[in-house]
Amino acid sequence: MLGFNDYLLVSVILFFVGALGVLFRRNLIYILMSLELMLNSINLTLIGLAKYSNDTNPQVLILLILVVAAVEVAVGLGLAINLMRVKKTVDVDLFKSLKG
Amino acid sequence: MKTVFYINALFSLIFALGVIFGKNPLRSALSLLLFFLTIALDFFFAGSEYLGFVQIIVYAGGIIVMIAFVIILLGLKKESPDYDITVRSFTGIILLGFFALGVLYGLAKSVLHLIPKAPYFDTSAAGIGDALFSKYLLPFEVASILLLVGVVLAFIFAKKEV
């Protein structure tokens, strides 16, 4: 029988894969894609919770997470376009203007 | 059911690894698309068709297209591996490992069977809409404002001069 723990295990693993991508890649586009991986693993947890507790509330939360993910990727890609125009690169290690 | 779920999970893991270890950005974006489809399949398995279709429409139809357009627009080429293994990210990995151990320990000691079960499972679009427009009206409106702010912000960021 498929329980909530199975959903949790899979989404923890996927979350770590996404976090690895955020930590190790230097390309801004890859970092954005890894963030999407992490948000989707959260969605997987919530759908497991919804199924397990027979509840509607986690599904509403999934819709709200979807909105946040869409806004995040739109703003992030706009930023990437502007950085490419100004600095000619999307390598996040080269953006040091704000470093104290 | 469990076998099918884990086979699907294996595919999501493969596609997720394909995203973060890929060298060609466009190919990574396609791998991300397949990852989103496996997650949508998970939604279907859980009996929530509405969210599965929303997932496909928003992620596969919206976000992936946006990412692919930006990759093409910026002309990102296949690049040499750019893994950044510094002291900082090494520390991050170790902390992540501890976090993973904590989560798995919590999983082993789980008390989640104490969660009360609702009498029936309303996964229809009507049920979600009911909750969204009565109990969750304020978060819904906040989300719409967030979308508006996001649109304006993305426009300002992508303009010629900031």
GROMACS .gro file of C-alpha atoms in nm:
model
  262
    1MET     CA    1   0.000   0.000   0.000
    2LEU     CA    2   0.133   0.337  -0.102
    3GLY     CA    3   0.168   0.556   0.207
    4PHE     CA    4   0.269   0.911   0.281
    5ASN     CA    5   0.622   0.799   0.371
    6ASP     CA    6   0.687   0.691   0.011
    7TYR     CA    7   0.592   1.035  -0.117
    8LEU     CA    8   0.809   1.196   0.150
    9LEU     CA    9   1.112   0.979   0.069
   10VAL     CA   10   1.096   1.051  -0.304
   11SER     CA   11   1.043   1.423  -0.255
   12VAL     CA   12   1.332   1.448  -0.007
   13ILE     CA   13   1.563   1.287  -0.264
   14LEU     CA   14   1.442   1.519  -0.541
   15PHE     CA   15   1.478   1.820  -0.311
   16PHE     CA   16   1.842   1.728  -0.248
   17VAL     CA   17   1.911   1.690  -0.617
   18GLY     CA   18   1.773   2.043  -0.669
   19ALA     CA   19   1.973   2.182  -0.377
   20LEU     CA   20   2.289   2.022  -0.518
   21GLY     CA   21   2.224   2.200  -0.845
   22VAL     CA   22   2.181   2.535  -0.670
   23LEU     CA   23   2.503   2.488  -0.474
   24PHE     CA   24   2.726   2.353  -0.749
   25ARG     CA   25   2.627   2.522  -1.073
   26ARG     CA   26   2.747   2.872  -1.150
   27ASN     CA   27   2.526   2.940  -1.448
   28LEU     CA   28   2.223   3.149  -1.345
   29ILE     CA   29   1.987   2.959  -1.579
   30TYR     CA   30   2.085   2.628  -1.420
   31ILE     CA   31   2.029   2.773  -1.073
   32LEU     CA   32   1.677   2.880  -1.175
   33MET     CA   33   1.603   2.533  -1.315
   34SER     CA   34   1.729   2.372  -0.993
   35LEU     CA   35   1.497   2.600  -0.793
   36GLU     CA   36   1.210   2.469  -1.004
   37LEU     CA   37   1.316   2.115  -0.914
   38MET     CA   38   1.303   2.203  -0.544
   39LEU     CA   39   0.958   2.366  -0.569
   40ASN     CA   40   0.824   2.062  -0.755
   41SER     CA   41   0.951   1.825  -0.489
   42ILE     CA   42   0.755   2.032  -0.235
   43ASN     CA   43   0.447   1.992  -0.455
   44LEU     CA   44   0.502   1.616  -0.448
   45THR     CA   45   0.505   1.619  -0.067
   46LEU     CA   46   0.183   1.819  -0.059
   47ILE     CA   47  -0.001   1.592  -0.302
   48GLY     CA   48   0.103   1.295  -0.087
   49LEU     CA   49  -0.034   1.475   0.218
   50ALA     CA   50  -0.357   1.556   0.034
   51LYS     CA   51  -0.403   1.195  -0.065
   52TYR     CA   52  -0.313   1.063   0.276
   53SER     CA   53  -0.536   1.293   0.481
   54ASN     CA   54  -0.819   1.314   0.224
   55ASP     CA   55  -0.789   1.689   0.239
   56THR     CA   56  -0.846   1.975  -0.007
   57ASN     CA   57  -0.619   2.225   0.169
   58PRO     CA   58  -0.281   2.098   0.039
   59GLN     CA   59  -0.415   2.118  -0.315
   60VAL     CA   60  -0.490   2.489  -0.272
   61LEU     CA   61  -0.136   2.529  -0.138
   62ILE     CA   62  -0.004   2.357  -0.452
   63LEU     CA   63  -0.184   2.612  -0.669
   64LEU     CA   64  -0.029   2.898  -0.469
   65ILE     CA   65   0.319   2.741  -0.498
   66LEU     CA   66   0.261   2.721  -0.873
   67VAL     CA   67   0.198   3.098  -0.882
   68VAL     CA   68   0.513   3.167  -0.680
   69ALA     CA   69   0.720   2.943  -0.910
   70ALA     CA   70   0.591   3.119  -1.222
   71VAL     CA   71   0.664   3.466  -1.081
   72GLU     CA   72   1.006   3.357  -0.958
   73VAL     CA   73   1.112   3.222  -1.295
   74ALA     CA   74   0.977   3.527  -1.482
   75VAL     CA   75   1.167   3.773  -1.261
   76GLY     CA   76   1.479   3.555  -1.258
   77LEU     CA   77   1.490   3.525  -1.635
   78GLY     CA   78   1.435   3.900  -1.676
   79LEU     CA   79   1.731   3.950  -1.444
   80ALA     CA   80   1.937   3.702  -1.646
   81ILE     CA   81   1.864   3.888  -1.969
   82ASN     CA   82   1.966   4.218  -1.814
   83LEU     CA   83   2.283   4.072  -1.660
   84MET     CA   84   2.378   3.922  -1.996
   85ARG     CA   85   2.333   4.266  -2.154
   86VAL     CA   86   2.531   4.458  -1.892
   87LYS     CA   87   2.799   4.209  -1.787
   88LYS     CA   88   2.809   3.978  -2.092
   89THR     CA   89   2.790   3.669  -1.871
   90VAL     CA   90   2.548   3.470  -1.653
   91ASP     CA   91   2.819   3.324  -1.430
   92VAL     CA   92   2.707   3.411  -1.077
   93ASP     CA   93   3.061   3.401  -0.939
   94LEU     CA   94   3.151   3.706  -1.147
   95PHE     CA   95   2.878   3.927  -0.996
   96LYS     CA   96   3.069   4.090  -0.714
   97SER     CA   97   2.950   4.449  -0.728
   98LEU     CA   98   2.761   4.420  -0.399
   99LYS     CA   99   3.042   4.241  -0.218
  100GLY     CA  100   3.160   4.447   0.081
  101MET     CA  101   0.052   0.074  -0.735
  102LYS     CA  102   0.366   0.104  -0.528
  103THR     CA  103   0.579  -0.042  -0.808
  104VAL     CA  104   0.438   0.201  -1.061
  105PHE     CA  105   0.497   0.491  -0.822
  106TYR     CA  106   0.859   0.394  -0.766
  107ILE     CA  107   0.928   0.338  -1.136
  108ASN     CA  108   0.792   0.687  -1.199
  109ALA     CA  109   1.004   0.821  -0.912
  110LEU     CA  110   1.312   0.660  -1.067
  111PHE     CA  111   1.238   0.840  -1.393
  112SER     CA  112   1.195   1.172  -1.212
  113LEU     CA  113   1.529   1.117  -1.039
  114ILE     CA  114   1.701   1.042  -1.371
  115PHE     CA  115   1.556   1.354  -1.534
  116ALA     CA  116   1.643   1.569  -1.230
  117LEU     CA  117   2.004   1.448  -1.245
  118GLY     CA  118   1.997   1.520  -1.617
  119VAL     CA  119   1.899   1.879  -1.539
  120ILE     CA  120   2.172   1.953  -1.287
  121PHE     CA  121   2.456   1.763  -1.458
  122GLY     CA  122   2.375   1.859  -1.815
  123LYS     CA  123   2.626   2.051  -2.023
  124ASN     CA  124   2.393   2.176  -2.294
  125PRO     CA  125   2.141   2.423  -2.141
  126LEU     CA  126   1.869   2.349  -2.396
  127ARG     CA  127   1.897   1.976  -2.334
  128SER     CA  128   1.874   2.041  -1.961
  129ALA     CA  129   1.555   2.240  -2.021
  130LEU     CA  130   1.406   1.944  -2.212
  131SER     CA  131   1.507   1.715  -1.926
  132LEU     CA  132   1.329   1.953  -1.689
  133LEU     CA  133   1.018   1.927  -1.908
  134LEU     CA  134   1.020   1.548  -1.875
  135PHE     CA  135   1.070   1.587  -1.499
  136PHE     CA  136   0.758   1.807  -1.480
  137LEU     CA  137   0.562   1.545  -1.674
  138THR     CA  138   0.661   1.272  -1.429
  139ILE     CA  139   0.547   1.493  -1.140
  140ALA     CA  140   0.217   1.550  -1.322
  141LEU     CA  141   0.189   1.172  -1.352
  142ASP     CA  142   0.229   1.152  -0.975
  143PHE     CA  143  -0.062   1.395  -0.940
  144PHE     CA  144  -0.272   1.170  -1.162
  145PHE     CA  145  -0.178   0.867  -0.954
  146ALA     CA  146  -0.285   1.049  -0.639
  147GLY     CA  147  -0.626   1.101  -0.798
  148SER     CA  148  -0.595   1.476  -0.848
  149GLU     CA  149  -0.649   1.516  -1.222
  150TYR     CA  150  -0.716   1.888  -1.205
  151LEU     CA  151  -0.378   1.967  -1.051
  152GLY     CA  152  -0.209   1.731  -1.295
  153PHE     CA  153  -0.346   1.921  -1.591
  154VAL     CA  154  -0.266   2.256  -1.430
  155GLN     CA  155   0.088   2.131  -1.373
  156ILE     CA  156   0.124   2.036  -1.739
  157ILE     CA  157  -0.024   2.363  -1.865
  158VAL     CA  158   0.166   2.599  -1.637
  159TYR     CA  159   0.502   2.425  -1.616
  160ALA     CA  160   0.532   2.252  -1.950
  161GLY     CA  161   0.340   2.515  -2.142
  162GLY     CA  162   0.459   2.828  -1.966
  163ILE     CA  163   0.776   2.799  -1.766
  164ILE     CA  164   0.969   2.564  -1.995
  165VAL     CA  165   0.884   2.773  -2.300
  166MET     CA  166   1.005   3.083  -2.116
  167ILE     CA  167   1.331   2.915  -2.010
  168ALA     CA  168   1.393   2.777  -2.359
  169PHE     CA  169   1.330   3.119  -2.518
  170VAL     CA  170   1.574   3.286  -2.282
  171ILE     CA  171   1.840   3.020  -2.345
  172ILE     CA  172   1.804   3.069  -2.720
  173LEU     CA  173   1.794   3.449  -2.684
  174LEU     CA  174   2.109   3.461  -2.473
  175GLY     CA  175   2.281   3.216  -2.707
  176LEU     CA  176   2.409   2.998  -2.425
  177LYS     CA  177   2.631   2.736  -2.581
  178LYS     CA  178   2.741   2.399  -2.466
  179GLU     CA  179   2.995   2.475  -2.201
  180SER     CA  180   3.274   2.304  -2.019
  181PRO     CA  181   3.163   2.164  -1.684
  182ASP     CA  182   3.128   2.452  -1.443
  183TYR     CA  183   3.092   2.268  -1.117
  184ASP     CA  184   3.204   2.493  -0.841
  185ILE     CA  185   3.357   2.293  -0.558
  186THR     CA  186   3.474   2.549  -0.305
  187VAL     CA  187   3.490   2.543   0.073
  188ARG     CA  188   3.156   2.723   0.080
  189SER     CA  189   2.965   2.473  -0.129
  190PHE     CA  190   3.140   2.185   0.046
  191THR     CA  191   3.009   2.317   0.379
  192GLY     CA  192   2.666   2.346   0.219
  193ILE     CA  193   2.679   1.982   0.110
  194ILE     CA  194   2.771   1.867   0.460
  195LEU     CA  195   2.486   2.069   0.613
  196LEU     CA  196   2.249   1.927   0.351
  197GLY     CA  197   2.365   1.577   0.444
  198PHE     CA  198   2.280   1.641   0.809
  199PHE     CA  199   1.942   1.777   0.704
  200ALA     CA  200   1.878   1.465   0.496
  201LEU     CA  201   1.970   1.241   0.788
  202GLY     CA  202   1.734   1.440   1.010
  203VAL     CA  203   1.447   1.405   0.764
  204LEU     CA  204   1.508   1.034   0.721
  205TYR     CA  205   1.522   0.990   1.100
  206GLY     CA  206   1.192   1.176   1.127
  207LEU     CA  207   1.056   0.949   0.855
  208ALA     CA  208   1.152   0.642   1.057
  209LYS     CA  209   0.991   0.781   1.373
  210SER     CA  210   0.694   0.921   1.184
  211VAL     CA  211   0.373   0.996   1.371
  212LEU     CA  212   0.194   1.090   1.051
  213HIS     CA  213  -0.060   0.814   1.097
  214LEU     CA  214  -0.209   1.039   1.367
  215ILE     CA  215  -0.326   1.291   1.106
  216PRO     CA  216  -0.706   1.285   1.107
  217LYS     CA  217  -0.863   1.172   0.782
  218ALA     CA  218  -1.143   1.364   0.620
  219PRO     CA  219  -1.445   1.153   0.529
  220TYR     CA  220  -1.402   1.185   0.153
  221PHE     CA  221  -1.145   1.314  -0.092
  222ASP     CA  222  -1.264   1.606  -0.301
  223THR     CA  223  -1.017   1.647  -0.586
  224SER     CA  224  -1.252   1.799  -0.839
  225ALA     CA  225  -1.190   2.145  -0.978
  226ALA     CA  226  -1.518   2.248  -0.813
  227GLY     CA  227  -1.399   2.141  -0.468
  228ILE     CA  228  -1.067   2.321  -0.504
  229GLY     CA  229  -1.244   2.629  -0.636
  230ASP     CA  230  -1.484   2.625  -0.342
  231ALA     CA  231  -1.195   2.623  -0.096
  232LEU     CA  232  -1.006   2.884  -0.297
  233PHE     CA  233  -1.292   3.133  -0.303
  234SER     CA  234  -1.422   3.090   0.051
  235LYS     CA  235  -1.158   2.979   0.300
  236TYR     CA  236  -0.854   3.091   0.102
  237LEU     CA  237  -0.983   3.412  -0.050
  238LEU     CA  238  -0.711   3.629   0.106
  239PRO     CA  239  -0.416   3.409  -0.013
  240PHE     CA  240  -0.580   3.398  -0.355
  241GLU     CA  241  -0.590   3.778  -0.377
  242VAL     CA  242  -0.235   3.803  -0.246
  243ALA     CA  243  -0.126   3.559  -0.517
  244SER     CA  244  -0.291   3.775  -0.782
  245ILE     CA  245  -0.110   4.084  -0.653
  246LEU     CA  246   0.213   3.883  -0.653
  247LEU     CA  247   0.156   3.793  -1.018
  248LEU     CA  248   0.097   4.160  -1.104
  249VAL     CA  249   0.414   4.268  -0.922
  250GLY     CA  250   0.605   3.989  -1.094
  251VAL     CA  251   0.492   4.097  -1.440
  252VAL     CA  252   0.589   4.461  -1.377
  253LEU     CA  253   0.921   4.362  -1.221
  254ALA     CA  254   1.014   4.126  -1.504
  255PHE     CA  255   0.934   4.401  -1.754
  256ILE     CA  256   1.148   4.655  -1.567
  257PHE     CA  257   1.440   4.411  -1.530
  258ALA     CA  258   1.440   4.314  -1.895
  259LYS     CA  259   1.423   4.673  -2.019
  260LYS     CA  260   1.724   4.837  -2.181
  261GLU     CA  261   1.831   5.066  -1.899
  262VAL     CA  262   1.754   5.004  -1.535
   0.00000   0.00000   0.00000
